[in-house]
XYZ file of C-alpha atoms in Angstrom:
456
model
C -3.617 0.148 37.367
C -1.101 1.039 34.514
C -2.022 3.600 31.973
C -2.414 1.954 28.710
C -4.851 0.327 30.477
C -7.123 3.984 30.606
C -6.365 3.963 27.151
C -9.731 3.703 24.856
C -9.558 0.720 21.921
C -7.881 3.405 19.295
C -5.580 4.706 21.676
C -4.193 1.291 22.441
C -3.695 0.707 18.948
C -2.637 3.657 18.478
C -0.055 3.701 20.998
C 1.280 0.379 19.625
C 1.987 1.153 15.988
C 4.081 4.507 17.084
C 5.742 1.840 19.232
C 5.046 4.145 22.638
C 3.900 0.423 24.433
C 4.005 -3.645 23.219
C 1.524 -5.355 22.225
C 3.104 -7.964 24.572
C 3.264 -5.334 27.145
C -0.291 -4.279 26.869
C -1.579 -8.114 27.307
C 0.756 -9.152 30.058
C -0.735 -5.813 31.883
C -3.961 -7.196 31.185
C -2.999 -9.901 31.637
C -2.544 -9.801 35.710
C -5.487 -7.244 36.006
C -7.894 -10.626 34.839
C -5.351 -12.761 37.739
C -6.136 -9.631 39.782
C -9.409 -8.744 39.839
C -11.257 -11.836 38.134
C -12.156 -13.679 41.643
C -14.179 -10.703 42.593
C -15.306 -10.259 38.720
C -16.259 -12.993 37.589
C -16.345 -12.116 34.636
C -13.419 -14.488 32.307
C -14.694 -17.739 32.332
C -11.590 -18.895 30.669
C -8.187 -16.829 30.717
C -6.448 -18.631 27.708
C -2.341 -16.987 28.547
C -0.027 -18.592 27.411
C -1.761 -18.343 23.898
C -2.240 -14.045 24.010
C 1.144 -13.870 24.701
C 2.734 -16.633 21.470
C 0.311 -14.296 19.746
C 1.815 -10.471 21.413
C 4.014 -11.173 20.818
C 3.646 -13.077 16.710
C 2.494 -9.012 16.127
C 4.530 -7.042 17.944
C 7.878 -9.053 15.161
C 5.696 -8.254 12.496
C 5.679 -4.639 13.815
C 9.218 -4.487 13.751
C 9.017 -5.868 10.498
C 7.252 -2.900 9.187
C 4.337 -4.875 8.484
C 0.508 -4.157 10.385
C -2.440 -6.720 10.372
C -4.464 -3.757 10.616
C -6.499 -1.699 12.568
C -6.290 -2.969 15.999
C -2.634 -4.789 15.500
C -1.462 -6.175 19.209
C -4.697 -5.147 20.818
C -6.346 -7.793 23.769
C -10.147 -8.469 23.098
C -12.376 -11.270 24.742
C -15.463 -12.300 23.908
C -18.605 -13.504 24.861
C -18.306 -17.342 25.935
C -21.256 -18.183 22.521
C -18.780 -17.223 19.254
C -17.184 -20.231 18.013
C -12.905 -21.013 17.222
C -12.802 -24.229 15.661
C -10.444 -26.389 18.291
C -11.308 -24.874 21.641
C -14.464 -25.137 23.811
C -17.408 -23.151 23.709
C -19.729 -23.079 26.559
C -22.350 -20.876 26.103
C -22.270 -20.321 30.309
C -24.094 -24.190 30.914
C -23.022 -27.032 31.795
C -25.371 -29.308 28.978
C -22.016 -27.034 27.089
C -18.789 -26.997 29.403
C -17.253 -29.491 26.824
C -18.651 -28.548 23.140
C -16.080 -28.044 21.400
C -16.443 -25.553 18.459
C -16.130 -26.990 14.608
C -16.122 -23.771 13.285
C -15.065 -20.650 14.188
C -17.504 -17.542 14.062
C -16.603 -15.104 10.809
C -16.462 -11.736 13.292
C -14.181 -13.631 15.195
C -12.063 -14.613 11.781
C -12.906 -10.474 10.864
C -11.588 -8.996 14.328
C -8.513 -11.295 14.489
C -7.635 -10.427 10.828
C -7.252 -7.240 12.048
C -4.719 -7.793 14.507
C -7.373 -8.386 17.745
C -4.887 -11.122 20.860
C -8.214 -13.058 21.608
C -7.475 -12.778 25.557
C -9.776 -15.589 26.270
C -13.865 -16.972 27.186
C -15.946 -14.738 28.974
C -19.271 -14.949 31.542
C -22.297 -15.736 30.018
C -26.010 -16.368 30.857
C -26.843 -19.648 30.594
C -27.746 -19.855 27.191
C -27.880 -15.774 26.631
C -31.103 -16.377 28.974
C -31.413 -13.682 31.618
C -30.431 -10.092 32.238
C -28.970 -10.126 35.330
C -25.873 -11.180 35.325
C -26.916 -14.742 38.070
C -25.491 -17.855 36.419
C -26.792 -20.635 38.335
C -23.410 -23.053 37.137
C -21.262 -20.179 36.572
C -21.505 -17.633 39.792
C -22.614 -14.152 39.053
C -20.316 -11.959 37.575
C -20.340 -8.645 39.460
C -20.763 -5.214 38.260
C -16.756 -3.370 39.522
C -18.827 -0.120 40.008
C -20.441 -2.110 43.088
C -20.057 -5.462 43.716
C -23.486 -5.887 44.990
C -24.739 -4.763 41.754
C -25.930 -6.369 39.168
C -23.608 -6.799 35.797
C -26.545 -6.806 33.727
C -26.943 -9.385 30.793
C -26.856 -11.467 29.175
C -23.752 -10.816 28.044
C -22.276 -9.538 31.095
C -18.787 -11.014 31.330
C -18.475 -8.478 28.511
C -19.633 -5.983 29.562
C -17.806 -6.129 33.125
C -14.317 -6.681 31.586
C -13.809 -3.955 30.108
C -15.818 -1.365 32.211
C -13.044 -2.306 34.719
C -10.041 -2.361 32.240
C -9.420 -5.771 31.731
C -9.840 -5.057 28.142
C -10.492 -2.775 25.441
C -13.564 -4.317 23.347
C -15.752 -7.563 23.597
C -18.594 -9.304 21.563
C -22.352 -9.359 23.149
C -24.812 -10.533 21.070
C -28.461 -8.246 21.989
C -32.033 -11.117 21.255
C -33.648 -8.507 24.123
C -30.922 -6.231 25.699
C -27.946 -8.171 26.300
C -25.744 -6.072 25.075
C -27.974 -2.687 25.786
C -27.464 -3.713 29.800
C -24.770 -4.868 30.942
C -23.496 -0.871 28.398
C -25.916 0.928 30.901
C -24.805 -0.760 34.433
C -22.089 -1.280 33.263
C -20.505 2.449 32.271
C -19.422 1.567 28.511
C -20.900 1.308 25.802
C -22.746 -1.030 23.898
C -24.386 -1.255 20.597
C -27.086 -3.639 19.047
C -26.943 -2.858 15.113
C -29.886 -3.684 12.863
C -31.476 -6.506 13.013
C -28.904 -9.006 10.915
C -26.135 -6.437 9.502
C -23.696 -8.987 11.320
C -23.566 -12.765 10.879
C -24.926 -14.875 13.632
C -22.884 -17.634 11.600
C -20.125 -19.575 14.347
C -22.969 -18.242 17.297
C -25.141 -19.813 19.710
C -28.346 -19.213 18.509
C -31.549 -18.517 21.105
C -33.658 -16.263 18.653
C -33.564 -16.960 15.271
C -35.697 -13.783 14.059
C -33.879 -11.858 17.553
C -30.049 -12.981 17.735
C -27.991 -9.463 16.988
C -24.384 -10.076 17.741
C -22.505 -6.472 18.444
C -19.564 -4.413 20.205
C -19.340 -3.049 23.887
C -16.251 -0.688 24.495
C -15.376 2.090 25.570
C -16.301 4.842 23.518
C -18.300 5.644 20.366
C -14.952 6.151 17.565
C -14.167 2.698 19.582
C -17.105 0.568 18.808
C -16.739 3.175 15.613
C -13.644 1.028 14.422
C -15.270 -2.164 15.585
C -18.051 -2.159 13.295
C -15.541 -1.033 10.087
C -14.443 -4.029 10.432
C -17.142 -6.102 11.445
C -18.820 -4.696 8.904
C -17.260 -3.108 5.993
C -18.617 0.031 6.511
C -17.302 3.363 7.331
C -18.883 4.060 10.801
C -15.848 6.349 12.281
C -14.625 8.092 9.432
C -18.320 9.574 9.929
C -17.713 10.364 13.186
C -15.908 13.775 11.576
C -19.153 14.761 10.734
C -20.601 17.692 13.008
C -23.982 17.215 14.315
C -25.075 20.212 14.264
C -28.928 20.395 12.034
C -28.863 16.250 13.369
C -32.328 15.499 14.864
C -33.220 14.258 18.031
C -36.859 12.518 18.716
C -38.511 12.250 22.135
C -40.993 10.292 22.414
C -44.239 12.485 24.552
C -45.297 8.021 26.043
C -43.866 4.964 27.443
C -39.825 5.790 27.431
C -40.007 8.508 30.174
C -42.651 7.228 32.428
C -42.424 6.193 36.119
C -37.814 6.990 35.671
C -36.103 7.447 39.256
C -35.617 11.132 39.609
C -31.590 10.631 40.213
C -32.686 8.783 36.211
C -34.251 11.268 34.958
C -31.791 13.818 35.736
C -29.198 12.972 34.116
C -30.592 12.105 31.336
C -31.875 16.544 31.285
C -29.034 17.413 31.834
C -27.847 15.330 28.480
C -30.367 16.600 26.204
C -28.568 20.626 26.931
C -25.713 19.337 26.192
C -26.409 17.361 23.082
C -28.748 20.785 22.365
C -25.356 22.259 23.179
C -23.747 20.132 20.308
C -26.372 21.530 18.100
C -28.796 19.014 17.660
C -32.031 20.129 17.167
C -35.082 18.780 19.908
C -37.930 17.857 19.005
C -40.945 15.908 20.731
C -42.435 12.884 19.352
C -45.316 10.049 18.971
C -44.593 6.900 19.094
C -46.755 4.406 18.257
C -48.254 2.237 21.810
C -45.497 0.413 22.621
C -46.860 -1.025 25.605
C -46.985 -4.524 24.479
C -43.921 -4.771 21.700
C -42.712 -6.382 24.984
C -44.891 -9.286 25.367
C -44.624 -9.758 21.683
C -41.179 -9.826 22.171
C -41.369 -12.935 24.037
C -44.359 -14.780 21.749
C -40.992 -14.446 19.722
C -37.872 -15.385 20.755
C -38.994 -17.940 23.879
C -41.465 -21.130 21.130
C -37.823 -19.996 18.669
C -35.132 -21.198 21.644
C -38.008 -23.980 23.438
C -37.478 -25.076 19.997
C -33.433 -25.467 19.571
C -33.484 -26.875 22.598
C -36.684 -29.550 23.443
C -33.783 -32.780 22.648
C -32.560 -31.577 26.220
C -35.454 -30.154 27.463
C -36.391 -34.177 26.952
C -33.330 -35.982 27.918
C -31.285 -33.287 29.717
C -33.800 -31.332 32.097
C -32.148 -30.897 34.996
C -29.048 -29.989 33.566
C -30.970 -26.698 33.152
C -30.556 -23.867 35.801
C -34.217 -23.515 37.061
C -34.308 -20.080 35.969
C -33.898 -21.086 32.259
C -35.195 -23.890 32.335
C -38.810 -22.322 33.836
C -38.317 -19.662 31.444
C -37.789 -22.444 28.324
C -40.568 -24.179 29.306
C -42.637 -21.439 29.278
C -41.722 -21.737 25.224
C -43.624 -24.709 25.198
C -46.521 -23.377 25.487
C -46.954 -20.648 22.577
C -49.234 -22.182 20.052
C -48.180 -21.811 16.374
C -50.590 -19.428 16.567
C -49.381 -16.740 19.001
C -46.217 -16.934 18.057
C -46.935 -16.118 13.563
C -48.876 -13.119 14.302
C -46.472 -11.962 16.335
C -43.987 -11.905 13.399
C -46.753 -10.152 11.579
C -47.565 -7.569 14.188
C -43.743 -6.479 13.891
C -43.211 -6.167 10.343
C -46.473 -3.597 10.768
C -45.318 -2.136 14.269
C -41.588 -1.370 12.325
C -43.056 0.335 9.430
C -45.605 2.480 12.273
C -42.050 3.695 14.038
C -40.384 4.438 10.472
C -43.422 6.097 8.812
C -44.597 7.895 12.202
C -40.968 8.820 14.219
C -38.442 8.087 12.207
C -39.573 9.685 9.707
C -39.477 13.376 11.857
C -35.826 12.556 13.395
C -32.734 10.527 12.954
C -33.173 9.296 16.697
C -34.823 8.531 19.057
C -33.484 10.257 22.988
C -34.433 7.754 25.113
C -33.713 6.225 28.953
C -31.482 2.702 28.922
C -33.305 1.707 32.638
C -36.374 3.699 34.633
C -33.933 3.679 37.798
C -30.708 2.434 39.560
C -28.264 0.289 38.448
C -30.909 -2.717 40.628
C -29.468 -5.323 43.086
C -27.376 -9.183 43.224
C -30.364 -9.431 45.884
C -33.562 -8.731 44.622
C -32.763 -10.100 41.117
C -31.796 -13.534 42.535
C -35.278 -15.083 41.962
C -34.519 -17.971 40.484
C -37.761 -19.682 38.978
C -39.676 -17.817 41.981
C -43.525 -17.044 40.313
C -42.449 -13.051 40.295
C -39.288 -13.954 38.121
C -40.939 -13.734 34.796
C -42.221 -9.722 36.380
C -38.417 -8.346 37.814
C -36.586 -9.553 34.531
C -39.190 -7.196 32.358
C -38.979 -4.466 34.395
C -34.909 -4.846 33.572
C -35.928 -5.301 29.935
C -38.561 -2.859 29.205
C -36.863 0.374 27.510
C -34.615 -2.034 24.854
C -36.854 -5.475 24.357
C -39.210 -3.129 22.053
C -35.784 -2.350 20.528
C -35.150 -5.698 19.767
C -37.929 -6.631 18.491
C -38.617 -3.748 16.184
C -35.260 -5.163 14.904
C -34.039 -1.441 15.214
C -30.848 -0.467 16.088
C -29.876 1.331 19.572
C -26.692 2.473 20.956
C -26.297 3.214 24.298
C -23.466 5.289 26.396
C -23.089 6.690 29.729
C -24.604 9.735 31.111
C -23.152 10.533 34.185
C -23.744 8.399 37.451
C -26.807 8.327 40.223
C -25.362 9.563 44.154
C -24.865 6.436 44.556
C -22.162 6.507 42.064
C -23.606 4.259 39.287
C -23.466 4.363 35.424
C -26.736 5.892 34.096
C -26.807 5.594 30.840
C -28.654 7.155 27.761
C -29.831 4.645 25.101
C -29.944 5.721 20.905
C -32.887 4.862 18.906
C -32.324 4.643 14.396
C -34.025 3.409 11.234
C -32.469 0.870 9.803
C -29.267 0.670 8.877
C -27.786 4.132 10.061
C -25.494 3.194 12.799
C -23.697 5.939 11.437
C -26.594 8.120 12.968
C -25.650 7.397 16.509
C -22.286 6.484 16.917
C -21.993 10.630 15.736
C -24.586 11.528 17.691
C -22.983 9.200 20.821
C -19.723 10.591 19.497
C -20.414 14.583 20.520
C -21.977 13.283 23.835
C -19.022 11.450 25.172
C -16.178 14.872 23.804
C -18.589 17.666 25.551
C -18.612 14.931 28.632
C -15.805 13.088 31.183
C -17.797 10.386 31.765
C -15.553 7.916 29.503
C -12.390 8.768 31.272
C -14.419 7.214 34.798
C -12.421 4.315 35.846
C -14.739 1.931 38.542
C -12.242 2.034 41.812
C -12.387 -1.938 41.828
């Protein structure tokens, strides 16, 4: 693999800006790697080589003329196949929308490309963003680049796999219950679910109007900070220069740290020591009872999804994969009273977190998943009766945060005995993504996990 593809997003942008590599050369190398690896990974559903190369050449001409589009000038990205681009197909991982051509463009894509990003194509996702594993009845499974027999995580499966495998330098995903954080955790990269409502959901496929949340995946927290600056107009990257000394991390006494696999607990204990050495103060905190939050989240997103899909459920039920159809039908069975009560309890649960543990610390430090990355075989449940339990076990530590609407960041915390990624998760206060990025950046600077690449 080309050394240039090992660069982070920020390093690649700097290399182009300094003339050490052209956008055309970098895009060409990325395309060649996609063509070589995608038959194994199934991360891309559409590689737009000709258009990407044409755009890269245009950006190189602008560079020679002394013009720069911005902090992503010439860097190749690709995005989950649910972000609309006017005049282009957006299949949403489905059979129903296989030929859907969007009439509008996502403002997030517009901002990234106005800053100079080159789009390489559309990435694999779970059907209609319903699935945390990377399985898709229509597209086949997206594989984990660390072990092709393991799941990539989902529903932003292609985003996680493509960034980890050095096919692109960053990608957009979406997170309704963990769909950015799970593929980031399982593929050994960084993923951020921003505060609910911080980034625009216009121009992207909807699943749950209350919980949908777009966000970035990349290979470092600095990369994530740059992408967030462009999409939100914030100053996340500049905040990384501030030391973390004196910041307070809270470790919940209950729920998150229960029933961890020994390998996960061991790596996270090492991560804790690294953060203490960086100057963070770590305290134990009590959190409100989280045991019902995942079920409450289901009472919100499943009826909202079912309402969106009701015309197709009536007219084209057999065009859904069995698992997705089963989950939508579950949403139809939820009463209006249960749905509204779950929405009301969400406000109370958030207030309890903000006045309780998050009033005492800058962020919470918790695992992303409780066990090693699962195999594809053990999670391929279809619509079997145990489907819900299997999926719930994977999203157990990510869905509560989506219900609360808080920001959450996942970054690698090492590798288990099988060489599979282990991740930590940071939970912050609303609109304090910069604090999470500062902590994660300080951790990443003191460890070498981000420099490890899968050998696929």
